[in-house]
Each structure stands twice: as C-alpha cells, then as structure tokens.
XYZ file of C-alpha atoms in Angstrom:
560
model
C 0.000 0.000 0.000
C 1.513 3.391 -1.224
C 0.617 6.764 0.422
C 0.543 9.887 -1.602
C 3.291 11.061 0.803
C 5.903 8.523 -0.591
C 5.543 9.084 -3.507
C 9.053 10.770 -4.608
C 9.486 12.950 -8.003
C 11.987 10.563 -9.967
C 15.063 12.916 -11.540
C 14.890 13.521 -15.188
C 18.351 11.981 -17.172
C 19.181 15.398 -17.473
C 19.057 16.030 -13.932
C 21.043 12.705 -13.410
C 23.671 13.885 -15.881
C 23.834 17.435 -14.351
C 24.531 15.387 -11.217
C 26.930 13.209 -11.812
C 28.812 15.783 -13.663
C 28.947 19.197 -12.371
C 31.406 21.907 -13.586
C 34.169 22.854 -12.368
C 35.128 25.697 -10.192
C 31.603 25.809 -8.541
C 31.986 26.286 -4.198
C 29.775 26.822 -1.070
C 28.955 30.249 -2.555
C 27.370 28.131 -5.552
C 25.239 26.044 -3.667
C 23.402 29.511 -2.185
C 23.040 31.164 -5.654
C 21.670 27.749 -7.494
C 19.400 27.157 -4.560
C 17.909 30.596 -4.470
C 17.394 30.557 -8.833
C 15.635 27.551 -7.788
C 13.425 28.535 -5.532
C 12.483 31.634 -8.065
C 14.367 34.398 -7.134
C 15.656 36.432 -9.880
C 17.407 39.540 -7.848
C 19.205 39.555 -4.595
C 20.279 42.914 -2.799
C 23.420 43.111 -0.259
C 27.064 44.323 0.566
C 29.655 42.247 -0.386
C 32.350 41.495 2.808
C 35.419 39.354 3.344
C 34.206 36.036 4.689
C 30.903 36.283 2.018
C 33.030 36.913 -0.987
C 32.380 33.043 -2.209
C 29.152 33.790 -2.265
C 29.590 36.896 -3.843
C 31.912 35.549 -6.653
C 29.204 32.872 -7.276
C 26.620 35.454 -8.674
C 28.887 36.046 -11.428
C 28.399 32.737 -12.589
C 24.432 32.575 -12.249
C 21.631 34.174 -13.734
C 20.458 36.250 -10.419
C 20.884 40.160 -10.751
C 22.825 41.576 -7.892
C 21.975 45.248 -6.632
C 24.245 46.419 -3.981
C 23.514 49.111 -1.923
C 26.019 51.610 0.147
C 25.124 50.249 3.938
C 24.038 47.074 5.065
C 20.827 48.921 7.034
C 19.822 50.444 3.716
C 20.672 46.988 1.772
C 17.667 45.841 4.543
C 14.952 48.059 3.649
C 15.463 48.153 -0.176
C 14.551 44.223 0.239
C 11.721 44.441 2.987
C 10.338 46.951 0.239
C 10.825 44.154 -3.052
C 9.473 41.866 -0.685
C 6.779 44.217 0.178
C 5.812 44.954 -3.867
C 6.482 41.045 -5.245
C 5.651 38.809 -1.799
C 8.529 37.090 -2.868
C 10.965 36.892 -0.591
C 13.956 39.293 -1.372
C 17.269 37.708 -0.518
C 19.828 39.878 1.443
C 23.111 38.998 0.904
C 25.576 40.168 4.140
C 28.969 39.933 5.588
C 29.387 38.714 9.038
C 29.654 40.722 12.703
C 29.123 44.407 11.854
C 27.936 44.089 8.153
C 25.559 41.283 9.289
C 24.872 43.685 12.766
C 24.427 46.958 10.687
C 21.068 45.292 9.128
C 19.321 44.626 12.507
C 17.061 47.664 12.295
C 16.234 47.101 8.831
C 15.137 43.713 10.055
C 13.243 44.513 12.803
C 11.060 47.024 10.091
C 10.596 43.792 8.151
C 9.330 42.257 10.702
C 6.706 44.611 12.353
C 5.369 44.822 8.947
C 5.442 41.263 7.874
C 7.720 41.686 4.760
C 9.697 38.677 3.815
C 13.341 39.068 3.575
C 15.807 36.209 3.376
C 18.893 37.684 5.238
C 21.952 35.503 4.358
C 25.124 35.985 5.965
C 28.826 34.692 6.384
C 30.117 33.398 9.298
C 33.391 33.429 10.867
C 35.393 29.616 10.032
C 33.617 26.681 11.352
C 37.055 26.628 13.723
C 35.844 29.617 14.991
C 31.855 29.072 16.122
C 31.355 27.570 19.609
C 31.360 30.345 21.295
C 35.492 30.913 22.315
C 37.369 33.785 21.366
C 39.575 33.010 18.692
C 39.720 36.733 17.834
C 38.507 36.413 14.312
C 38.186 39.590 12.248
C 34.063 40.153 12.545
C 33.623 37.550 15.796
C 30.770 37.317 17.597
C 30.515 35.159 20.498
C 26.969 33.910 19.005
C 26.114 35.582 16.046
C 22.945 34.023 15.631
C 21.637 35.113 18.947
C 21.578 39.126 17.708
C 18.668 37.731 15.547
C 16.629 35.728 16.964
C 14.784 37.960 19.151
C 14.081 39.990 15.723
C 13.568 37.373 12.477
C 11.292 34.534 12.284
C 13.351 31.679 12.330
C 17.036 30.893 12.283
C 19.122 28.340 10.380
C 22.996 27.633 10.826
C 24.736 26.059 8.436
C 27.839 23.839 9.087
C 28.414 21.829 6.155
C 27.710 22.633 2.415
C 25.241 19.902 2.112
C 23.283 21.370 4.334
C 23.116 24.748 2.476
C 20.177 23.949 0.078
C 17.950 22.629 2.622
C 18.657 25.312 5.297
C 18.003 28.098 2.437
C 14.413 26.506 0.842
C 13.482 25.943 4.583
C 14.334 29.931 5.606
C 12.254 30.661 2.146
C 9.311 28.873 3.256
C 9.740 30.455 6.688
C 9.645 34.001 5.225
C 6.331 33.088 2.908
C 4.262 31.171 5.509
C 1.711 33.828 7.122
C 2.566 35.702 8.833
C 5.372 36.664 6.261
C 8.172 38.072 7.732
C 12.596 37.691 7.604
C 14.653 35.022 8.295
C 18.356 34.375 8.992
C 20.805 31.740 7.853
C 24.286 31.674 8.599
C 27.201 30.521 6.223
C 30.731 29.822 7.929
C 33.180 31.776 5.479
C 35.166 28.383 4.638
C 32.075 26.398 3.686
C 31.538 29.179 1.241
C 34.402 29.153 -0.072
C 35.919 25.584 0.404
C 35.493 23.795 -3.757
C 32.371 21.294 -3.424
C 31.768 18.102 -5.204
C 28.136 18.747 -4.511
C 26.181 18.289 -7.727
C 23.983 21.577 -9.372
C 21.205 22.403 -7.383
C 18.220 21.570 -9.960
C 15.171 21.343 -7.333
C 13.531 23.874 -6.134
C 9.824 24.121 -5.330
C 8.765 25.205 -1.935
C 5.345 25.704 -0.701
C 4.556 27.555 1.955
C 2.076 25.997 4.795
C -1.253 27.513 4.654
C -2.957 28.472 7.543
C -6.626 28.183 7.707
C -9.244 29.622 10.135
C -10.959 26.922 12.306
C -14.176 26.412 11.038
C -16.386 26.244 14.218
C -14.575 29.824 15.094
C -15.633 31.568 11.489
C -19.086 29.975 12.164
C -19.514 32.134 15.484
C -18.212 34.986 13.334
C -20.321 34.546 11.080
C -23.326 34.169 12.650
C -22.114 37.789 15.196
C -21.218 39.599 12.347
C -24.930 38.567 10.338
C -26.974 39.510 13.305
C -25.122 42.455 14.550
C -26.905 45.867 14.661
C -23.678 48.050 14.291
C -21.189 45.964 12.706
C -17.720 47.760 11.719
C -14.089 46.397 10.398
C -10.590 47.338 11.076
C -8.478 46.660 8.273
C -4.555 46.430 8.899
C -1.728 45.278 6.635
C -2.276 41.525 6.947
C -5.198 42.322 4.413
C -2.581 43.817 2.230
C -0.017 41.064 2.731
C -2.635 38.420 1.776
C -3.984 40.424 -1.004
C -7.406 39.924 -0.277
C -8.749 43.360 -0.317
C -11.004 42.345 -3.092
C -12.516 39.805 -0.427
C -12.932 42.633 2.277
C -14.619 44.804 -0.035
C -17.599 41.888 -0.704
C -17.430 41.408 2.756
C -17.542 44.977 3.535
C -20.654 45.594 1.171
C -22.397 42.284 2.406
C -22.532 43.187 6.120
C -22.898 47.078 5.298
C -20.006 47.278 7.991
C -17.684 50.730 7.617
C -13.943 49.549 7.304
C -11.222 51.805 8.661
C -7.977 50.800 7.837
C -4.376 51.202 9.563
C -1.536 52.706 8.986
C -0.420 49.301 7.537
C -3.035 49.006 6.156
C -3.308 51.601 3.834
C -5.382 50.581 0.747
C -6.857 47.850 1.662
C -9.883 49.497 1.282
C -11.470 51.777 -1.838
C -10.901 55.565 -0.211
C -13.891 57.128 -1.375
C -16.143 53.986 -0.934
C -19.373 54.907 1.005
C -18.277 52.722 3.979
C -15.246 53.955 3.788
C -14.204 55.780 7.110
C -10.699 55.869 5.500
C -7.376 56.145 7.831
C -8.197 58.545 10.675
C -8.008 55.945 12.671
C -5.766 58.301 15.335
C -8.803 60.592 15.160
C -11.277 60.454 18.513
C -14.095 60.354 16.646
C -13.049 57.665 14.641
C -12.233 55.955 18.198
C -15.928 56.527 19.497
C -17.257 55.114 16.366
C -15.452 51.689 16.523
C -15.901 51.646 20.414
C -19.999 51.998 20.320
C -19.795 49.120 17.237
C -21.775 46.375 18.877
C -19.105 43.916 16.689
C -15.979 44.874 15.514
C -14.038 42.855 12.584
C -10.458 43.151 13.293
C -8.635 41.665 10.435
C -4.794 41.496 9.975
C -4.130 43.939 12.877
C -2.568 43.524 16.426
C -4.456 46.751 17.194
C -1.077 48.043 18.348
C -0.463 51.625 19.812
C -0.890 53.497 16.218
C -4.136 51.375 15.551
C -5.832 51.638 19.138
C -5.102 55.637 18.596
C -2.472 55.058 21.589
C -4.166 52.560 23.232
C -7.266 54.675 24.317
C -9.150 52.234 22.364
C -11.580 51.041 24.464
C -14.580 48.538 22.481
C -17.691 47.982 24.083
C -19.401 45.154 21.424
C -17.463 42.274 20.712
C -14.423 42.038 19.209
C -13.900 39.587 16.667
C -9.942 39.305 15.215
C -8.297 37.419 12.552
C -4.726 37.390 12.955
C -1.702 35.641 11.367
C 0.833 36.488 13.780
C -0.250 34.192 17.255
C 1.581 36.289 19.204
C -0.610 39.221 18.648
C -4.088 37.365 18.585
C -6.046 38.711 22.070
C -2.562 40.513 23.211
C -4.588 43.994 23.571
C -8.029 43.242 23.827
C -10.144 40.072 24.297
C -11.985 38.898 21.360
C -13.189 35.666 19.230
C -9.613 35.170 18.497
C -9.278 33.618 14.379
C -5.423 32.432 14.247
C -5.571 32.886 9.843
C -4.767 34.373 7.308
C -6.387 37.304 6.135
C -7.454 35.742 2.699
C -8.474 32.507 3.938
C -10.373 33.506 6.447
C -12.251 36.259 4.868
C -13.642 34.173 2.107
C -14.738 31.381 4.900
C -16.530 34.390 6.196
C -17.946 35.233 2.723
C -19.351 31.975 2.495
C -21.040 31.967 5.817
C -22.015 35.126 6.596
C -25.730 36.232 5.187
C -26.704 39.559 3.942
C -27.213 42.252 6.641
C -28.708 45.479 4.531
C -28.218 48.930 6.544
C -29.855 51.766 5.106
C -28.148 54.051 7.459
C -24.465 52.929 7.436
C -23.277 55.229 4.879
C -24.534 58.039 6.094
C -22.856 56.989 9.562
C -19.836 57.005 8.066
C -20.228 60.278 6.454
C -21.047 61.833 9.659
C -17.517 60.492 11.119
C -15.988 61.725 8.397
C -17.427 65.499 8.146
C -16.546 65.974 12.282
C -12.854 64.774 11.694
C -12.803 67.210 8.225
C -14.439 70.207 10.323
C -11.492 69.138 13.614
C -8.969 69.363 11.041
C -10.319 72.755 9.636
C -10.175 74.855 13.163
C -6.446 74.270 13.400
C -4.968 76.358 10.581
C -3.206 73.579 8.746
C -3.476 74.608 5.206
C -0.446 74.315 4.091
C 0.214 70.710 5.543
C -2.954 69.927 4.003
C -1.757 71.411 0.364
C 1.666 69.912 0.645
C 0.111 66.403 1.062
C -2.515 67.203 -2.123
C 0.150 68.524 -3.922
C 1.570 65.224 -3.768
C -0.977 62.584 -4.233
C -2.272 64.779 -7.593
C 1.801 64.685 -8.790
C 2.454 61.083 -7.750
C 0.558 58.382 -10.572
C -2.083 56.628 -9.088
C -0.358 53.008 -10.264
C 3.013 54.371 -8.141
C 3.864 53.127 -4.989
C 5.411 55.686 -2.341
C 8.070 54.548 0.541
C 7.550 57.154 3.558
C 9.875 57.669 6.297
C 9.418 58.771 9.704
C 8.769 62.417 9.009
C 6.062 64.843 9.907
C 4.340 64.295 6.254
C 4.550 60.739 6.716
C 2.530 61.260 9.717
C 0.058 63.295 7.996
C -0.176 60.650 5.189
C -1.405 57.640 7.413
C -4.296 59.436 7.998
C -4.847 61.575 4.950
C -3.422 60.317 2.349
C -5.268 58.124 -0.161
C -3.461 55.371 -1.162
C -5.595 54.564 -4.280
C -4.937 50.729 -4.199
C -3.374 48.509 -1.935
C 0.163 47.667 -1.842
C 0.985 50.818 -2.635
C 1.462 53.641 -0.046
C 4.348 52.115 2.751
C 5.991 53.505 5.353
C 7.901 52.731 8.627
C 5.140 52.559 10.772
C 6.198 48.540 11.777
C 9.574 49.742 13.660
C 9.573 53.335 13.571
C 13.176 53.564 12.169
C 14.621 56.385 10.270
C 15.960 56.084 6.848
C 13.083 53.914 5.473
C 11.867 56.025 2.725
C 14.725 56.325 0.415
C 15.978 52.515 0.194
C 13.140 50.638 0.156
C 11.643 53.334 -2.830
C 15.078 51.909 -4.159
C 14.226 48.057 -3.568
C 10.517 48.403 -5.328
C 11.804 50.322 -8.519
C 14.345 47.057 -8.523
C 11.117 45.042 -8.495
C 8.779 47.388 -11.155
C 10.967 49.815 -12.922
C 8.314 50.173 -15.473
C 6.592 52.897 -13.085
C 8.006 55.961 -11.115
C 8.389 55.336 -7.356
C 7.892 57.874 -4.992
C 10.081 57.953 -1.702
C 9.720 61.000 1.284
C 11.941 61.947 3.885
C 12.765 64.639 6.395
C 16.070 66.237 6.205
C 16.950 64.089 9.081
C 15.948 61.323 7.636
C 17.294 61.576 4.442
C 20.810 62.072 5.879
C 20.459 57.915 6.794
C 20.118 57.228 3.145
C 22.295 59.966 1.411
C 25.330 57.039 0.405
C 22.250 55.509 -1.403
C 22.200 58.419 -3.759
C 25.280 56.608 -5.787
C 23.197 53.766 -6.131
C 20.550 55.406 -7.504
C 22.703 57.003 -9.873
C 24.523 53.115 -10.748
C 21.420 51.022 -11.782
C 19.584 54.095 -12.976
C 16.050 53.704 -10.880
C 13.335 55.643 -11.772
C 12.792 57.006 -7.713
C 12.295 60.330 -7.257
C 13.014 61.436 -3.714
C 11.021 64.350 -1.937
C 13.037 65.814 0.742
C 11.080 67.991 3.191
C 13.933 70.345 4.921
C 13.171 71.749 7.906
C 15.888 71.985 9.652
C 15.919 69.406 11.934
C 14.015 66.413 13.365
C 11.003 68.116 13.546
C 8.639 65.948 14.900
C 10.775 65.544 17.949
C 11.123 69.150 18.030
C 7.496 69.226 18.205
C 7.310 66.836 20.798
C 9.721 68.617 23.307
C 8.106 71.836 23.044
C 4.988 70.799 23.876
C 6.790 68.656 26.528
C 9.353 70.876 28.330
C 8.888 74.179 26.709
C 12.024 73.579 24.152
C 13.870 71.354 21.869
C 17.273 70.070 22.768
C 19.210 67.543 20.098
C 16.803 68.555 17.626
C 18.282 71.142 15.111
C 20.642 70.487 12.231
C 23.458 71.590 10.262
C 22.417 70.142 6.749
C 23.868 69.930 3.345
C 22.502 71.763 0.270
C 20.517 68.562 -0.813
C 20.050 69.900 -4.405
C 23.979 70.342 -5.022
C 24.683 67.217 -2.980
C 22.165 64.946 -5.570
C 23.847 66.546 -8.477
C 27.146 65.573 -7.276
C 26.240 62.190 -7.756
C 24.899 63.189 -10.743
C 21.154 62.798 -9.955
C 19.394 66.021 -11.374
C 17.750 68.319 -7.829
C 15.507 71.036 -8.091
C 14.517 73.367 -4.586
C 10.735 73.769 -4.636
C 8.080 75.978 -2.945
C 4.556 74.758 -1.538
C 3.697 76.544 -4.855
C 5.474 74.987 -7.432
C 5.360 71.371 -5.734
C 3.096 69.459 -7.250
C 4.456 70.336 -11.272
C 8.283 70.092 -10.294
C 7.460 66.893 -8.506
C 5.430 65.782 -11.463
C 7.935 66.672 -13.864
C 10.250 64.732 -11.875
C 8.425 61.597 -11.395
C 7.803 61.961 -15.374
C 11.700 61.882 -15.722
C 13.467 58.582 -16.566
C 15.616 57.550 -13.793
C 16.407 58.942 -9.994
C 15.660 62.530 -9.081
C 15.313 64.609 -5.767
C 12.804 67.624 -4.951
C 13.637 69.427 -1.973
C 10.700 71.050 -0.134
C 11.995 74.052 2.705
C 9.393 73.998 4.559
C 8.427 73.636 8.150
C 5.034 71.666 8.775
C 3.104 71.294 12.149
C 1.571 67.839 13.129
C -2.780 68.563 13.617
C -3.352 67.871 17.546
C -3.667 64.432 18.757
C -6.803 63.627 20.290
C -5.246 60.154 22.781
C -3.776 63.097 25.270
C-alpha cells in the first residue's frame, strides 16, 4: 500500500547527468546562488564582505541580478520593500559581525510589517563558532543570537550539504503567514571551500497555509450577520494576503464601515461609502469603533498606532483574525481567528448572510465630516496642500516609501493610497531612513513605473550614500526631501513637553547640489510649485530629488 506522501518525483536523465557531472570551479557560494534561482528568485540585494566573498563571486556565474547598496541597514529596507511589492521573498546577501549587525534595524522594520526578507550571511570559520574567542576579524561570540529575538526563524549552516535545505526551509519560513525575515548563517570556509556537490536543480517550496478553524468563522459569522452596528478594522495583513477584493464583498455584504491602519493603507477603496478611511488616530473615529456592537479586526494587532495610543476602548465584541499568534487577544479580548487574512475572509464570505443597513453610509459620512471640520479649526493649510500637492503629482499606479517624518505622519491618515500595496511607510519599527531605500528596492522590483520615496532632512541624511546607487542602476525614484531643519517631529514633541527642543536642530547639506554631485538632477521647490516640479520629476526617466523648505506642524492628537 503506497501513500501519496511517498511518492518521490523521480530525476529527469538530465538532472542525473547534471549530477553526476557538475562543472568545475563551482563552491559553497554556488550552492546559495543555485538554490535561491531555484526557488524563483531572480534579484538579490546586499554588501559584499570578506568572509561572504564566495558567495559573492558565485553570482557572477548565475543568472540572479545583484543590486548592492552603500550600507548594510539600507541593503535591509530596499529588500523588505521588493518583498513588500512582489511577496517574494527578497534575498539579502551580508557579511558577518558588523555588516551582518548593521542590518538589525532594517530587520526589525521587516518584521513589524510582515515583509519577507531572506537575510543571508557569512560566518566566521567553522574553527571559529562555539562560542570561544579566537579573535577572528568580525567575531561574535553567538552571532545568531543578535537575531533571533528579531527574524522569524534561524538556520545555521555547518556543512555545504546542508546549504540547500537550510536556504528553501528559511524561504518557506519568510512566505508562511505571517510573512516576515529570516536568517541563515554561512561559515566563510564552507563558502568558499570547492564542493563536489552536484547543481542544485530542485527547487519548489510551498509555503504551509494556515486556515481559520471552522467552528470559530461559524460564530463569526453568525455575530457579524446579526449584529446591529457591525464595523471592520483593516490592517496590513489584508494587504499582505492580497485579499482586499474579499474585504470589499465582505464589507458591502454586512454594510459594515472599514477603517484601515496605517499598515493598512489601501486595503480598502478611499472614497467607498463605507469607507471611514485612515483617521483611525482621530477620537471620533475611536468613538465610532468603540460603540460598534461587533468589531471585525482583520490582519491587525491593534497596536499603539491602531488603538489611537491605546485609548481604544470597544464595548461590542471584538472579533480578530490574525496571522501572527503572538498578537491574537494581546490587547483586547476577542473571538480570536489564528488565519490568514485571505483565507479567512472568504470562509466568512461563504457563511455570513446579507445584513442590509440603510443608514451605514450616512454613519460614516457623519464620522468623516466631524474629523474634516477638527482638522479645519487648526490652521493647517499648508500641511494639508503639501500632502494634495503630492498625491495629484504622484501616478495613481506608483507606490510611495515614507519615512518617519512629519508628512509621513500626515499621510497615514490623509493620504489616499488609491490601491493597496501601494502607499508604505515605517510605521512597523519606527526607524529612520526607510523612505529612500526601500523606494530603491521596489523600482528594482517594477521599474516600469516611477516610485515615490519622502523623507525629512533628518531622515534623508540615513540614506544619502544611497544616492550613488541610484545614480549606478539608474532607478526611476524620485526622492522628496522635506527640509526643515531638523528632526522636527521631535522638536514638536519637546516643546509641547518641556517648553524647548534640545538635540533637535541640524546643520544640513545643500541637498540639491549634494544629488547633483552624484549626478542625480535636484531642483529646490516651494509649496507653490510642488506638485508640477514633482510631477515633472516623477515623469523623468531615472532617480531625481525635490527638496521642499518647509516647516510643517503635526494637527493635535486627540489620545492626550
């Protein structure tokens, strides 16, 4: 009696030949570059370093295209953002101790926002690992220990037979829901030590699904049918999954108003009647989803951006559909769904029954005019035309990369996305120097369209280096730069704290002379002339920068 599980795929003969005769000259480095063709990956981003260089030297004899970046950080977020645009996973190629160190925060962005990176790094000698200080150029005492606390899994390598398995396991890591990055570590002599292992041919790696329980969608189900105020939180494990098509039906079955996270961003048609958009940091918003008698919380942790700083207090019941276990129930209590976005909103769709609500939209447009007419009494017009300059300049097929900057701020509330998958920030991690890179990493992935990327002048001074690669593979990004100065949200914050800023101003560069150094053409705007030199810009083939003095004011919080 056979079982379908042992049943084995028998090699083709000219597998077998491939096999039994591989060429010449091929090493550890080999085994990582076949292995990752295999599994589909056609670019791979990264620094090169001394104990990686046999994997390095291997890409010359493959197929994969190599785009290397200036810093290992940067390297990071320019694959969390291919990742991001493709939901492939992007493979990072690193050296070992500070190279491999230098990526952490990059990482950690990657994996608040469940982005799926495939870090791979060198290792000191297999003499060397055991923990004993051999003083090896780059040693850690335990390497892999930096990472663990911050990727999803983590897979040493100690032989080079070992390599393909260890990289198509860390690939299916990265793509199983949640997605997110993963680590493997190379010793440098395994890399670089000749192997008489033959051609990686194989390849195909699925990753595990993970499907709601069906007695807990039933409950949904039959709360969310019979509920008298029904509403939805959308985050980015919509987006991840792409199944904002299957929110929408959802959405529109129930009558339910979505309002969708930072992460989110969307997920869910902007101008749709039930659309309460992003102001989900806005009190009103919060009262709204509180007096909901059940709330839909899909692909959210309803962390401290999404619970508008934890004053989030629901009254109904929650319902919430997470991928991530470790942020099902961790804020509130709920009919916790341990899915995937996708999977379990179309076991909803099948369950659920029509719930018609005359009075839903007009609900939401109620919501909608208070938080417009908040907005209005506090004198932010030109915040408000900056960020309108921009979304009528940027094309509504472009994606944007935002980094931690005042605008930024502005945007995950105001800005309208027009699809998902297509307005990203650092939200995840809150690190600086986002914007830039990872705008890099998606025109890598599409550089049929322009790609927007936004910084502060104190963020853009992260991701300056990344300017020269820009200028090297020619990638249609153009960068706004919004000079003020200094780090002015901070600056904002201590005022209103102690009465003044400390740390907060800057001595800057001229950013328009700097880009042209590197030969990327810079014009200095006005609020004015914003939204045609940024258009003229993004119409441009290849990388610009528009540089935007201005000094913009956050509109008041409403958690305080």
């Amino acid at each position: 009696m056979t079982h379908d599980h042992d049943l084995v795929l028998r090699p083709t003969e000219a597998q077998i030949s491939a096999a039994l005769n591989p060429p010449p000259g091929r090493n550890g480095g080999d085994l990582v570059v076949e292995t990752l063709a295999g599994l589909g990956a056609t670019t791979v981003f990264g620094l090169p370093g001394q104990h990686a260089l046999g994997m390095f030297d291997a890409l010359r004899r493959s197929d994969l295209r190599y785009v290397g970046l200036r810093v290992e950080n940067n390297a990071g977020f320019a694959a969390d953002a291919y990742g991001r645009i493709t939901g492939e996973a992007a493979p990072l190629l690193l050296s070992t101790g500070p190279g491999a160190l230098t990526s952490l925060a990059a990482l950690q962005e990657a994996a608040a926002a469940s982005a799926p990176v495939l870090a791979i790094s060198s290792q000191i000698p297999t003499a060397g690992l055991g923990g004993g200080r051999h003083g090896y150029l780059h040693e850690l005492p335990d390497q892999a220990a930096s990472f663990r606390g911050v990727v999803k899994s983590v897979h040493t390598v100690r032989a080079q037979s070992q390599i393909p398995s260890a990289v198509a396991a860390a690939w299916k890591s990265a793509l199983t829901a949640p997605h997110g990055p993963v680590w493997v570590e190379i010793p440098q002599d395994v890399l670089l030590a000749e192997t008489s292992v033959p051609v990686v041919t194989g390849g195909d790696v699925f990753p595990d699904e993970l499907p709601p329980r069906p007695e807990l969608t039933a409950v949904a189900a039959d709360l969310l049918s019979n509920a008298a105020r029904p509403a939805i939180i959308a985050g980015g494990g919509v987006v991840r999954a792409d199944a904002s098509r299957k929110l929408r039906q959802l959405a529109e079955l129930l009558q339910a108003p979505v309002v969708t996270t930072p992460g989110g961003k969307g997920a869910f048609p902007w101008t749709h009647p039930l659309s309460l958009q992003s102001w989900i940091e806005d009190r009103y918003t919060t009262d709204f989803l509180e007096d909901a008698d059940v709330l839909l919380v899909i692909g959210s942790g309803l962390g401290e951006l999404s619970s508008n700083y934890h004053t989030f207090k629901p009254r109904g019941r929650v319902i919430q559909i997470e991928a991530d276990l470790g942020k099902l129930e961790s804020n509130h209590p709920a009919l916790g769904i341990h899915a995937d976005a996708r999977l379990a909103l179309q076991a909803l769709l099948e369950t659920v029954t029509e719930r018609p609500d005359a009075s839903a939209a007009d609900r939401v447009r109620d919501v909608l005019s208070r938080v417009t007419e908040r907005i209005a009494s506090q004198e932010l017009t030109l915040e408000q035309e900056v960020l309108a300059s921009v979304r009528r300049a940027l094309p509504a097929d472009s994606p944007s990369f935002w980094d931690m900057t005042i605008l930024a701020y502005w945007a995950w509330s105001a800005f309208d996305a027009k699809g998902p998958n297509r307005m990203h920030s650092a939200q995840g991690a809150g690190g600086l120097g986002y914007g830039f890179p990872a705008a890099l990493g998606a025109a890598a992935a599409d550089p049929t369209r322009p790609v927007l990327a936004v910084s502060g002048d104190g963020g853009a001074l992260y991701s300056i280096a990344e300017l020269a690669t820009a200028r090297q593979y020619d990638l249609p990004v153009t960068w706004l730069i919004v000079d003020d100065g200094g780090y002015g949200i901070l600056r904002e914050y201590m005022t209103d704290a102690f009465g003044q800023a400390t740390a907060t101003e800057l001595t800057r560069p001229d950013y328009v002379a700097l880009a042209e150094s590197f030969g990327v053409p810079g014009v200095r705007t006005t609020p004015e002339t914003l939204e045609s030199d940024l258009a003229k810009a993004l119409a441009s083939p290849g990388p610009s920068v528009v540089v935007l003095p201005a000094v913009l004011r956050m509109f008041a919080p409403t958690h305080l």
